[in-house]
PDB file of C-alpha atoms in Angstrom:
ATOM      1  CA  MET X  12    -145.379 -29.669 -46.865  1.00 40.00           C
ATOM      2  CA  ALA X  13    -143.998 -32.815 -45.265  1.00 40.00           C
ATOM      3  CA  SER X  14    -143.508 -35.553 -47.846  1.00 42.00           C
ATOM      4  CA  GLY X  15    -145.627 -38.688 -47.979  1.00 45.00           C
ATOM      5  CA  ALA X  16    -149.354 -39.296 -47.724  1.00 44.00           C
ATOM      6  CA  ALA X  17    -148.972 -40.812 -44.244  1.00 42.00           C
ATOM      7  CA  ALA X  18    -147.284 -37.690 -42.878  1.00 46.00           C
ATOM      8  CA  ALA X  19    -149.937 -35.491 -44.438  1.00 46.00           C
ATOM      9  CA  ALA X  20    -152.696 -37.654 -43.018  1.00 43.00           C
ATOM     10  CA  ARG X  21    -151.272 -37.342 -39.515  1.00 38.00           C
ATOM     11  CA  ARG X  22    -151.542 -33.554 -39.711  1.00 47.00           C
ATOM     12  CA  LEU X  23    -155.222 -33.686 -40.618  1.00 48.00           C
ATOM     13  CA  LEU X  24    -157.625 -33.514 -37.707  1.00 47.00           C
ATOM     14  CA  LEU X  25    -161.204 -34.143 -38.759  1.00 45.00           C
ATOM     15  CA  LEU X  26    -163.131 -32.246 -36.118  1.00 47.00           C
ATOM     16  CA  ARG X  27    -166.406 -32.835 -37.844  1.00 45.00           C
ATOM     17  CA  HIS X  28    -169.039 -30.951 -35.920  1.00 44.00           C
ATOM     18  CA  ARG X  29    -171.869 -31.547 -38.370  1.00 44.00           C
ATOM     19  CA  ARG X  30    -175.101 -29.650 -38.008  1.00 40.00           C
ATOM     20  CA  ARG X  31    -178.271 -29.941 -40.055  1.00 38.00           C
ATOM     21  CA  HIS X  32    -179.852 -26.600 -40.851  1.00 37.00           C
ATOM     22  CA  LEU X  33    -183.335 -25.679 -41.951  1.00 32.00           C
ATOM     23  CA  VAL X  34    -183.424 -23.073 -44.687  1.00 31.00           C
ATOM     24  CA  PRO X  35    -183.558 -19.671 -42.966  1.00 30.00           C
ATOM     25  CA  ASN X  36    -185.770 -16.862 -44.115  1.00 29.00           C
ATOM     26  CA  HIS X  37    -182.893 -14.442 -44.717  1.00 27.00           C
ATOM     27  CA  HIS X  38    -181.995 -12.383 -47.720  1.00 27.00           C
ATOM     28  CA  PHE X  39    -178.499 -13.032 -49.061  1.00 27.00           C
ATOM     29  CA  SER X  40    -176.396  -9.928 -48.649  1.00 29.00           C
ATOM     30  CA  SER X  41    -173.283  -9.198 -50.678  1.00 31.00           C
ATOM     31  CA  SER X  42    -169.900  -8.954 -49.016  1.00 35.00           C
ATOM     32  CA  SER X  43    -168.533  -5.674 -47.808  1.00 36.00           C
ATOM     33  CA  ALA X  44    -165.479  -6.230 -50.015  1.00 38.00           C
ATOM     34  CA  ASP X  45    -164.892  -3.734 -52.806  1.00 42.00           C
ATOM     35  CA  GLU X  46    -166.760  -4.607 -55.987  1.00 50.00           C
ATOM     36  CA  VAL X  47    -166.214  -3.920 -59.682  1.00 51.00           C
ATOM     37  CA  LEU X  48    -169.095  -3.189 -62.021  1.00 50.00           C
ATOM     38  CA  ASP X  49    -168.889  -4.612 -65.536  1.00 53.00           C
ATOM     39  CA  GLY X  50    -171.875  -3.818 -67.730  1.00 52.00           C
ATOM     40  CA  GLY X  51    -174.050  -3.496 -64.647  1.00 52.00           C
ATOM     41  CA  ARG X  52    -172.932  -6.827 -63.216  1.00 62.00           C
ATOM     42  CA  VAL X  53    -171.153  -6.968 -59.877  1.00 70.00           C
ATOM     43  CA  LYS X  54    -167.736  -8.592 -60.132  1.00 82.00           C
ATOM     44  CA  ILE X  55    -165.908  -9.339 -56.909  1.00 85.00           C
ATOM     45  CA  PHE X  56    -163.491 -11.970 -58.187  1.00 89.00           C
ATOM     46  CA  ASP X  57    -161.014 -11.816 -61.053  1.00 92.00           C
ATOM     47  CA  ARG X  58    -161.950 -14.982 -62.924  1.00 93.00           C
ATOM     48  CA  ASP X  59    -158.984 -14.725 -65.279  1.00 95.00           C
ATOM     49  CA  LEU X  60    -156.652 -14.640 -62.285  1.00 93.00           C
ATOM     50  CA  LYS X  61    -158.477 -17.600 -60.769  1.00 94.00           C
ATOM     51  CA  ARG X  62    -157.967 -19.513 -64.021  1.00 95.00           C
ATOM     52  CA  ARG X  63    -154.230 -18.835 -63.740  1.00 95.00           C
ATOM     53  CA  HIS X  64    -154.323 -20.037 -60.137  1.00 95.00           C
ATOM     54  CA  ARG X  65    -155.879 -23.267 -61.365  1.00 96.00           C
ATOM     55  CA  ASP X  66    -153.283 -23.565 -64.142  1.00 96.00           C
ATOM     56  CA  ARG X  67    -150.610 -23.437 -61.430  1.00 95.00           C
ATOM     57  CA  ALA X  68    -152.498 -25.818 -59.147  1.00 95.00           C
ATOM     58  CA  ALA X  69    -152.790 -28.385 -61.944  1.00 93.00           C
ATOM     59  CA  TRP X  70    -149.093 -29.133 -61.541  1.00 89.00           C
ATOM     60  CA  ALA X  71    -148.749 -28.304 -57.838  1.00 88.00           C
ATOM     61  CA  MET X  72    -151.622 -30.424 -56.515  1.00 83.00           C
ATOM     62  CA  ARG X  73    -150.858 -33.644 -54.696  1.00 78.00           C
ATOM     63  CA  GLU X  74    -151.909 -37.065 -55.867  1.00 79.00           C
ATOM     64  CA  THR X  75    -153.794 -37.315 -52.587  1.00 84.00           C
ATOM     65  CA  ASP X  76    -154.731 -34.533 -50.188  1.00 92.00           C
ATOM     66  CA  PRO X  77    -156.318 -35.561 -46.859  1.00 94.00           C
ATOM     67  CA  LEU X  78    -158.364 -32.361 -46.573  1.00 96.00           C
ATOM     68  CA  VAL X  79    -159.926 -32.225 -50.037  1.00 95.00           C
ATOM     69  CA  ASP X  80    -160.285 -36.021 -50.128  1.00 96.00           C
ATOM     70  CA  ALA X  81    -162.239 -35.897 -46.853  1.00 96.00           C
ATOM     71  CA  VAL X  82    -164.493 -33.111 -48.175  1.00 96.00           C
ATOM     72  CA  ALA X  83    -165.113 -34.997 -51.428  1.00 96.00           C
ATOM     73  CA  ASP X  84    -165.805 -38.252 -49.593  1.00 96.00           C
ATOM     74  CA  ASN X  85    -168.297 -36.559 -47.276  1.00 95.00           C
ATOM     75  CA  LEU X  86    -169.990 -34.935 -50.271  1.00 96.00           C
ATOM     76  CA  LEU X  87    -170.352 -38.305 -51.988  1.00 96.00           C
ATOM     77  CA  ASP X  88    -171.820 -39.814 -48.820  1.00 93.00           C
ATOM     78  CA  ARG X  89    -175.041 -38.041 -49.795  1.00 91.00           C
ATOM     79  CA  LEU X  90    -175.358 -40.397 -52.774  1.00 93.00           C
ATOM     80  CA  GLU X  91    -175.654 -43.360 -50.429  1.00 88.00           C
ATOM     81  CA  ASP X  92    -178.792 -41.792 -48.974  1.00 84.00           C
ATOM     82  CA  CYS X  93    -180.440 -41.960 -52.414  1.00 86.00           C
ATOM     83  CA  ARG X  94    -182.170 -45.085 -53.645  1.00 85.00           C
ATOM     84  CA  LYS X  95    -181.917 -44.106 -57.311  1.00 90.00           C
ATOM     85  CA  ALA X  96    -178.952 -44.236 -59.658  1.00 94.00           C
ATOM     86  CA  PHE X  97    -177.518 -41.269 -61.550  1.00 96.00           C
ATOM     87  CA  PRO X  98    -176.294 -42.541 -64.945  1.00 97.00           C
ATOM     88  CA  SER X  99    -175.034 -39.159 -66.185  1.00 97.00           C
ATOM     89  CA  ALA X 100    -173.122 -36.851 -63.844  1.00 97.00           C
ATOM     90  CA  LEU X 101    -171.276 -33.549 -64.157  1.00 97.00           C
ATOM     91  CA  CYS X 102    -168.509 -32.529 -61.753  1.00 97.00           C
ATOM     92  CA  LEU X 103    -167.543 -28.856 -61.728  1.00 95.00           C
ATOM     93  CA  GLY X 104    -164.040 -27.493 -61.140  1.00 88.00           C
ATOM     94  CA  GLY X 105    -162.682 -27.045 -57.663  1.00 90.00           C
ATOM     95  CA  SER X 106    -161.600 -30.394 -56.222  1.00 93.00           C
ATOM     96  CA  ALA X 107    -163.201 -32.500 -58.946  1.00 93.00           C
ATOM     97  CA  GLY X 108    -160.099 -34.674 -59.002  1.00 92.00           C
ATOM     98  CA  ALA X 109    -160.741 -35.640 -55.377  1.00 94.00           C
ATOM     99  CA  VAL X 110    -164.360 -36.457 -56.256  1.00 95.00           C
ATOM    100  CA  ARG X 111    -163.126 -38.785 -59.003  1.00 93.00           C
ATOM    101  CA  ARG X 112    -160.710 -40.482 -56.567  1.00 91.00           C
ATOM    102  CA  SER X 113    -163.440 -40.940 -53.956  1.00 93.00           C
ATOM    103  CA  LEU X 114    -166.248 -42.054 -56.265  1.00 93.00           C
ATOM    104  CA  ARG X 115    -165.712 -45.820 -55.893  1.00 89.00           C
ATOM    105  CA  GLY X 116    -168.881 -46.765 -57.748  1.00 90.00           C
ATOM    106  CA  ARG X 117    -171.221 -44.642 -55.637  1.00 92.00           C
ATOM    107  CA  GLY X 118    -174.312 -43.211 -57.274  1.00 93.00           C
ATOM    108  CA  GLY X 119    -174.489 -45.706 -60.119  1.00 94.00           C
ATOM    109  CA  ILE X 120    -172.710 -43.205 -62.389  1.00 96.00           C
ATOM    110  CA  GLU X 121    -172.132 -44.568 -65.887  1.00 95.00           C
ATOM    111  CA  LYS X 122    -170.856 -41.396 -67.573  1.00 96.00           C
ATOM    112  CA  LEU X 123    -168.961 -38.700 -65.679  1.00 97.00           C
ATOM    113  CA  THR X 124    -168.118 -35.319 -67.208  1.00 97.00           C
ATOM    114  CA  MET X 125    -165.422 -33.276 -65.465  1.00 97.00           C
ATOM    115  CA  MET X 126    -165.307 -29.543 -66.248  1.00 97.00           C
ATOM    116  CA  ASP X 127    -162.825 -26.836 -65.312  1.00 97.00           C
ATOM    117  CA  MET X 128    -161.996 -23.315 -66.507  1.00 96.00           C
ATOM    118  CA  SER X 129    -158.295 -24.262 -66.692  1.00 97.00           C
ATOM    119  CA  VAL X 130    -157.017 -26.101 -69.762  1.00 97.00           C
ATOM    120  CA  ASP X 131    -154.006 -27.274 -67.755  1.00 96.00           C
ATOM    121  CA  MET X 132    -156.249 -28.721 -65.048  1.00 96.00           C
ATOM    122  CA  VAL X 133    -158.389 -30.572 -67.587  1.00 96.00           C
ATOM    123  CA  ASN X 134    -155.280 -31.961 -69.271  1.00 95.00           C
ATOM    124  CA  ARG X 135    -153.934 -33.042 -65.885  1.00 94.00           C
ATOM    125  CA  TRP X 136    -157.164 -34.900 -65.099  1.00 94.00           C
ATOM    126  CA  ARG X 137    -157.053 -36.554 -68.501  1.00 93.00           C
ATOM    127  CA  GLU X 138    -153.494 -37.761 -67.907  1.00 91.00           C
ATOM    128  CA  LEU X 139    -154.385 -39.195 -64.506  1.00 89.00           C
ATOM    129  CA  GLU X 140    -157.481 -40.892 -65.906  1.00 89.00           C
ATOM    130  CA  SER X 141    -155.446 -42.591 -68.640  1.00 83.00           C
ATOM    131  CA  ALA X 142    -153.751 -44.602 -65.890  1.00 74.00           C
ATOM    132  CA  THR X 143    -157.103 -45.749 -64.462  1.00 76.00           C
ATOM    133  CA  GLU X 144    -158.555 -48.928 -65.877  1.00 71.00           C
ATOM    134  CA  ASP X 145    -161.971 -49.037 -64.227  1.00 79.00           C
ATOM    135  CA  GLY X 146    -164.764 -46.592 -63.468  1.00 84.00           C
ATOM    136  CA  PRO X 147    -167.398 -44.763 -65.493  1.00 92.00           C
ATOM    137  CA  GLU X 148    -167.055 -43.488 -69.034  1.00 94.00           C
ATOM    138  CA  MET X 149    -165.164 -40.200 -68.765  1.00 95.00           C
ATOM    139  CA  ASN X 150    -165.567 -36.920 -70.616  1.00 96.00           C
ATOM    140  CA  PHE X 151    -163.514 -33.735 -70.072  1.00 97.00           C
ATOM    141  CA  ILE X 152    -164.498 -30.218 -71.069  1.00 96.00           C
ATOM    142  CA  VAL X 153    -163.127 -26.711 -70.534  1.00 97.00           C
ATOM    143  CA  GLY X 154    -165.810 -24.358 -69.261  1.00 96.00           C
ATOM    144  CA  ASP X 155    -166.680 -21.728 -66.680  1.00 94.00           C
ATOM    145  CA  GLU X 156    -169.288 -22.227 -63.950  1.00 93.00           C
ATOM    146  CA  GLU X 157    -170.494 -18.676 -64.595  1.00 92.00           C
ATOM    147  CA  TYR X 158    -171.426 -19.621 -68.186  1.00 93.00           C
ATOM    148  CA  LEU X 159    -172.201 -23.313 -67.923  1.00 93.00           C
ATOM    149  CA  PRO X 160    -171.798 -24.940 -71.389  1.00 94.00           C
ATOM    150  CA  ILE X 161    -174.214 -27.797 -70.622  1.00 94.00           C
ATOM    151  CA  LYS X 162    -177.546 -28.507 -72.304  1.00 95.00           C
ATOM    152  CA  GLU X 163    -180.716 -28.127 -70.293  1.00 95.00           C
ATOM    153  CA  ASN X 164    -182.286 -31.266 -68.809  1.00 95.00           C
ATOM    154  CA  SER X 165    -179.204 -33.324 -69.671  1.00 96.00           C
ATOM    155  CA  GLN X 166    -177.722 -34.398 -66.320  1.00 97.00           C
ATOM    156  CA  ASP X 167    -178.953 -36.721 -63.584  1.00 97.00           C
ATOM    157  CA  LEU X 168    -176.433 -35.382 -61.089  1.00 97.00           C
ATOM    158  CA  ILE X 169    -174.320 -32.220 -60.780  1.00 97.00           C
ATOM    159  CA  MET X 170    -171.581 -31.964 -58.162  1.00 97.00           C
ATOM    160  CA  SER X 171    -169.316 -29.101 -57.172  1.00 95.00           C
ATOM    161  CA  CYS X 172    -166.595 -29.644 -54.584  1.00 96.00           C
ATOM    162  CA  LEU X 173    -164.860 -26.468 -53.350  1.00 94.00           C
ATOM    163  CA  GLY X 174    -165.280 -24.418 -56.501  1.00 92.00           C
ATOM    164  CA  LEU X 175    -168.485 -22.388 -56.592  1.00 91.00           C
ATOM    165  CA  HIS X 176    -167.410 -19.944 -53.857  1.00 90.00           C
ATOM    166  CA  TRP X 177    -165.192 -18.221 -56.477  1.00 91.00           C
ATOM    167  CA  THR X 178    -168.108 -17.300 -58.764  1.00 91.00           C
ATOM    168  CA  ASN X 179    -169.239 -13.671 -58.946  1.00 91.00           C
ATOM    169  CA  ASP X 180    -172.910 -14.660 -59.174  1.00 88.00           C
ATOM    170  CA  LEU X 181    -173.361 -17.730 -57.016  1.00 87.00           C
ATOM    171  CA  PRO X 182    -177.194 -17.838 -57.293  1.00 88.00           C
ATOM    172  CA  GLY X 183    -176.844 -17.439 -61.074  1.00 90.00           C
ATOM    173  CA  ALA X 184    -174.381 -20.342 -61.257  1.00 91.00           C
ATOM    174  CA  MET X 185    -176.758 -22.480 -59.219  1.00 90.00           C
ATOM    175  CA  ILE X 186    -179.661 -21.546 -61.505  1.00 93.00           C
ATOM    176  CA  GLN X 187    -177.650 -22.775 -64.485  1.00 95.00           C
ATOM    177  CA  CYS X 188    -176.987 -26.031 -62.630  1.00 95.00           C
ATOM    178  CA  ARG X 189    -180.705 -26.444 -61.919  1.00 93.00           C
ATOM    179  CA  LEU X 190    -181.553 -25.899 -65.580  1.00 95.00           C
ATOM    180  CA  ALA X 191    -178.946 -28.457 -66.665  1.00 96.00           C
ATOM    181  CA  LEU X 192    -180.471 -31.090 -64.382  1.00 96.00           C
ATOM    182  CA  LYS X 193    -183.231 -33.442 -65.405  1.00 95.00           C
ATOM    183  CA  PRO X 194    -186.516 -32.885 -63.517  1.00 91.00           C
ATOM    184  CA  ASP X 195    -185.645 -35.504 -60.882  1.00 90.00           C
ATOM    185  CA  GLY X 196    -181.914 -34.702 -60.836  1.00 93.00           C
ATOM    186  CA  LEU X 197    -179.734 -34.095 -57.791  1.00 94.00           C
ATOM    187  CA  PHE X 198    -177.452 -31.138 -57.041  1.00 94.00           C
ATOM    188  CA  LEU X 199    -174.614 -31.507 -54.515  1.00 95.00           C
ATOM    189  CA  ALA X 200    -172.174 -28.756 -53.584  1.00 93.00           C
ATOM    190  CA  ALA X 201    -169.478 -28.130 -51.003  1.00 94.00           C
ATOM    191  CA  ILE X 202    -168.278 -24.544 -50.577  1.00 91.00           C
ATOM    192  CA  LEU X 203    -165.990 -22.919 -48.044  1.00 92.00           C
ATOM    193  CA  GLY X 204    -167.819 -21.034 -45.311  1.00 89.00           C
ATOM    194  CA  GLY X 205    -167.080 -17.807 -43.488  1.00 87.00           C
ATOM    195  CA  GLU X 206    -165.111 -19.360 -40.599  1.00 91.00           C
ATOM    196  CA  THR X 207    -162.502 -20.724 -43.012  1.00 93.00           C
ATOM    197  CA  LEU X 208    -158.939 -19.616 -42.179  1.00 94.00           C
ATOM    198  CA  LYS X 209    -160.177 -17.486 -39.293  1.00 94.00           C
ATOM    199  CA  GLU X 210    -156.768 -17.784 -37.613  1.00 96.00           C
ATOM    200  CA  LEU X 211    -154.953 -16.461 -40.687  1.00 94.00           C
ATOM    201  CA  ARG X 212    -157.449 -13.627 -41.089  1.00 91.00           C
ATOM    202  CA  ILE X 213    -156.887 -12.484 -37.510  1.00 94.00           C
ATOM    203  CA  ALA X 214    -153.094 -12.707 -37.727  1.00 94.00           C
ATOM    204  CA  CYS X 215    -152.958 -10.891 -41.071  1.00 91.00           C
ATOM    205  CA  THR X 216    -155.266  -8.104 -39.863  1.00 90.00           C
ATOM    206  CA  ILE X 217    -153.172  -7.471 -36.744  1.00 93.00           C
ATOM    207  CA  ALA X 218    -149.936  -7.533 -38.763  1.00 91.00           C
ATOM    208  CA  GLN X 219    -151.267  -5.037 -41.302  1.00 87.00           C
ATOM    209  CA  MET X 220    -152.456  -2.680 -38.583  1.00 89.00           C
ATOM    210  CA  GLU X 221    -149.063  -2.829 -36.876  1.00 87.00           C
ATOM    211  CA  ARG X 222    -146.862  -2.595 -39.979  1.00 82.00           C
ATOM    212  CA  GLU X 223    -148.961  -0.621 -42.456  1.00 77.00           C
ATOM    213  CA  GLY X 224    -151.341   1.359 -40.263  1.00 71.00           C
ATOM    214  CA  GLY X 225    -154.441  -0.075 -41.969  1.00 60.00           C
ATOM    215  CA  ILE X 226    -155.866  -3.140 -43.657  1.00 61.00           C
ATOM    216  CA  SER X 227    -156.498  -4.115 -47.271  1.00 61.00           C
ATOM    217  CA  PRO X 228    -158.479  -7.091 -48.615  1.00 57.00           C
ATOM    218  CA  ARG X 229    -156.198 -10.122 -48.536  1.00 53.00           C
ATOM    219  CA  MET X 230    -158.698 -12.936 -48.296  1.00 59.00           C
ATOM    220  CA  SER X 231    -161.873 -13.881 -50.097  1.00 61.00           C
ATOM    221  CA  PRO X 232    -165.313 -13.077 -48.667  1.00 62.00           C
ATOM    222  CA  LEU X 233    -167.164 -16.344 -48.030  1.00 72.00           C
ATOM    223  CA  ALA X 234    -170.785 -17.326 -47.465  1.00 68.00           C
ATOM    224  CA  GLN X 235    -172.154 -17.606 -43.945  1.00 71.00           C
ATOM    225  CA  VAL X 236    -174.211 -20.565 -42.760  1.00 71.00           C
ATOM    226  CA  ARG X 237    -177.393 -18.476 -42.736  1.00 71.00           C
ATOM    227  CA  ASP X 238    -176.894 -17.713 -46.437  1.00 72.00           C
ATOM    228  CA  ALA X 239    -176.373 -21.245 -47.746  1.00 69.00           C
ATOM    229  CA  GLY X 240    -179.980 -22.479 -47.812  1.00 71.00           C
ATOM    230  CA  ASN X 241    -181.261 -19.164 -49.096  1.00 76.00           C
ATOM    231  CA  LEU X 242    -178.842 -19.349 -52.035  1.00 78.00           C
ATOM    232  CA  LEU X 243    -180.410 -22.638 -53.113  1.00 78.00           C
ATOM    233  CA  SER X 244    -183.906 -21.224 -52.677  1.00 79.00           C
ATOM    234  CA  ARG X 245    -183.027 -18.202 -54.815  1.00 79.00           C
ATOM    235  CA  ALA X 246    -181.772 -20.586 -57.484  1.00 79.00           C
ATOM    236  CA  GLY X 247    -185.179 -22.288 -57.583  1.00 79.00           C
ATOM    237  CA  PHE X 248    -184.352 -25.483 -55.676  1.00 81.00           C
ATOM    238  CA  ALA X 249    -187.221 -26.647 -53.490  1.00 73.00           C
ATOM    239  CA  LEU X 250    -186.634 -27.869 -49.913  1.00 67.00           C
ATOM    240  CA  PRO X 251    -182.841 -27.687 -49.941  1.00 73.00           C
ATOM    241  CA  GLY X 252    -180.719 -29.112 -47.144  1.00 80.00           C
ATOM    242  CA  VAL X 253    -177.525 -27.703 -45.658  1.00 84.00           C
ATOM    243  CA  ASP X 254    -174.939 -29.410 -43.450  1.00 89.00           C
ATOM    244  CA  VAL X 255    -171.901 -27.760 -41.904  1.00 91.00           C
ATOM    245  CA  ASP X 256    -168.582 -29.471 -41.172  1.00 93.00           C
ATOM    246  CA  ARG X 257    -165.465 -27.964 -39.668  1.00 94.00           C
ATOM    247  CA  TYR X 258    -162.019 -29.403 -40.343  1.00 97.00           C
ATOM    248  CA  THR X 259    -158.811 -28.468 -38.570  1.00 97.00           C
ATOM    249  CA  VAL X 260    -155.503 -29.035 -40.342  1.00 97.00           C
ATOM    250  CA  LYS X 261    -152.139 -28.749 -38.574  1.00 97.00           C
ATOM    251  CA  TYR X 262    -149.192 -27.142 -40.370  1.00 97.00           C
ATOM    252  CA  ASN X 263    -145.562 -26.718 -39.424  1.00 97.00           C
ATOM    253  CA  SER X 264    -145.693 -23.007 -40.306  1.00 95.00           C
ATOM    254  CA  ALA X 265    -147.782 -20.308 -41.945  1.00 94.00           C
ATOM    255  CA  LEU X 266    -145.653 -20.706 -45.078  1.00 93.00           C
ATOM    256  CA  GLU X 267    -146.628 -24.361 -45.280  1.00 96.00           C
ATOM    257  CA  LEU X 268    -150.295 -23.327 -45.037  1.00 96.00           C
ATOM    258  CA  VAL X 269    -149.887 -20.825 -47.880  1.00 93.00           C
ATOM    259  CA  GLU X 270    -148.209 -23.458 -50.059  1.00 94.00           C
ATOM    260  CA  HIS X 271    -151.142 -25.800 -49.449  1.00 96.00           C
ATOM    261  CA  LEU X 272    -153.604 -23.050 -50.408  1.00 94.00           C
ATOM    262  CA  ARG X 273    -151.690 -22.502 -53.656  1.00 93.00           C
ATOM    263  CA  ALA X 274    -151.834 -26.206 -54.440  1.00 94.00           C
ATOM    264  CA  MET X 275    -155.603 -26.039 -53.871  1.00 94.00           C
ATOM    265  CA  ALA X 276    -155.933 -22.875 -56.033  1.00 93.00           C
ATOM    266  CA  GLU X 277    -157.429 -21.125 -52.985  1.00 91.00           C
ATOM    267  CA  THR X 278    -155.314 -17.960 -52.970  1.00 88.00           C
ATOM    268  CA  ASN X 279    -156.685 -14.406 -53.216  1.00 85.00           C
ATOM    269  CA  ALA X 280    -158.506 -13.522 -56.450  1.00 84.00           C
ATOM    270  CA  LEU X 281    -160.309 -10.339 -55.412  1.00 83.00           C
ATOM    271  CA  PHE X 282    -160.405  -7.577 -58.018  1.00 76.00           C
ATOM    272  CA  GLN X 283    -159.697  -4.958 -55.358  1.00 70.00           C
ATOM    273  CA  ARG X 284    -156.605  -6.505 -53.830  1.00 66.00           C
ATOM    274  CA  SER X 285    -153.170  -5.193 -52.971  1.00 65.00           C
ATOM    275  CA  PRO X 286    -150.710  -6.520 -55.550  1.00 62.00           C
ATOM    276  CA  ILE X 287    -147.900  -7.145 -53.067  1.00 67.00           C
ATOM    277  CA  LEU X 288    -147.814  -8.273 -49.444  1.00 68.00           C
ATOM    278  CA  GLU X 289    -144.888  -6.466 -47.858  1.00 77.00           C
ATOM    279  CA  ARG X 290    -142.198  -8.804 -46.555  1.00 85.00           C
ATOM    280  CA  ASP X 291    -142.304  -7.268 -43.060  1.00 88.00           C
ATOM    281  CA  THR X 292    -146.083  -7.749 -42.972  1.00 85.00           C
ATOM    282  CA  ALA X 293    -145.780 -11.370 -44.114  1.00 89.00           C
ATOM    283  CA  LEU X 294    -143.165 -12.142 -41.474  1.00 93.00           C
ATOM    284  CA  ALA X 295    -145.248 -10.396 -38.806  1.00 93.00           C
ATOM    285  CA  THR X 296    -148.319 -12.395 -39.863  1.00 93.00           C
ATOM    286  CA  ALA X 297    -146.417 -15.661 -39.447  1.00 95.00           C
ATOM    287  CA  ALA X 298    -145.059 -14.613 -36.052  1.00 96.00           C
ATOM    288  CA  ILE X 299    -148.465 -13.454 -34.757  1.00 96.00           C
ATOM    289  CA  TYR X 300    -150.113 -16.643 -36.061  1.00 96.00           C
ATOM    290  CA  GLN X 301    -147.584 -18.764 -34.165  1.00 96.00           C
ATOM    291  CA  SER X 302    -147.857 -16.632 -31.023  1.00 96.00           C
ATOM    292  CA  MET X 303    -151.665 -16.567 -30.891  1.00 97.00           C
ATOM    293  CA  PHE X 304    -152.579 -20.021 -32.178  1.00 97.00           C
ATOM    294  CA  GLY X 305    -149.433 -22.170 -31.979  1.00 96.00           C
ATOM    295  CA  LEU X 306    -149.853 -25.605 -30.395  1.00 97.00           C
ATOM    296  CA  GLU X 307    -147.595 -27.324 -27.881  1.00 96.00           C
ATOM    297  CA  ASP X 308    -146.018 -29.494 -30.585  1.00 96.00           C
ATOM    298  CA  GLY X 309    -144.911 -26.383 -32.501  1.00 95.00           C
ATOM    299  CA  THR X 310    -147.514 -26.653 -35.249  1.00 97.00           C
ATOM    300  CA  ILE X 311    -150.298 -24.188 -36.071  1.00 97.00           C
ATOM    301  CA  PRO X 312    -153.961 -25.082 -36.700  1.00 98.00           C
ATOM    302  CA  ALA X 313    -156.022 -23.820 -39.639  1.00 97.00           C
ATOM    303  CA  THR X 314    -159.811 -24.035 -39.699  1.00 96.00           C
ATOM    304  CA  PHE X 315    -161.735 -24.947 -42.855  1.00 96.00           C
ATOM    305  CA  GLN X 316    -165.509 -24.601 -42.591  1.00 94.00           C
ATOM    306  CA  VAL X 317    -167.373 -26.437 -45.340  1.00 94.00           C
ATOM    307  CA  LEU X 318    -171.037 -25.871 -46.197  1.00 92.00           C
ATOM    308  CA  TYR X 319    -172.626 -28.904 -47.871  1.00 92.00           C
ATOM    309  CA  SER X 320    -175.730 -28.147 -49.897  1.00 87.00           C
ATOM    310  CA  SER X 321    -177.981 -30.697 -51.554  1.00 81.00           C
ATOM    311  CA  LYS X 322    -181.186 -30.807 -53.556  1.00 80.00           C
TER     312      LYS X 322
END
């Protein structure tokens, strides 16, 4: 990526087409991606691999990232719509570091617990916090959103910024969040939606068909807008709200995009995945991406759709 926060900020285009959605009366359907059964439970994602991705991201992530900082800031905007304070708050994995950077006293949070499945990520957060002199009382724990190690009725606020879409049982994870909340608590989540990286998906599919004669799962299945409200309803949240934002980020090349995804720990963690992307296929993907979506200034755009859920 280009060095410097200013250069990174210039590449970020916030095309924020926000829409408010009523909760649809749809049943959530599982992805068509291959699934692994473990003791009767469906497992789409390799959580151990995702933990290793987050170990790597702990040392690859930037001190500031315009995309994740914008998502975190927009998530925290919901706190300004609330008249009450939230003394105790839990922030789950994903881009929790960006949430901490963007907090700036919002929500009346007195004690903030940050949790991640990666020991390296938690240690990284702890190191960064040691250089911060103000803010709420901080607590750091290692834990997995699929088996939330938090007592029931203990939190006023639970936030998840770009993390829950990697859980194998998203409604189950949300149920655990609901149980950990106090009766009048607030749940806020931002997850990547199905239009995310649509340009890369198209380019990779065409390249695989041309070079390999077929396609294999290279990218994660993501929730659609119609599913988001129903997920909250299934988890037992009453009258949930869902907003949708779309962000476009400009990169100098497809390789630069992939490096950013690695720094965000957003690379492929499907159980049924091809272990190696052939070099010819990778080069063809980059060339097709540039040919189909390249802009006049030589950069390529990448779409990130974010579903904001609150209750």
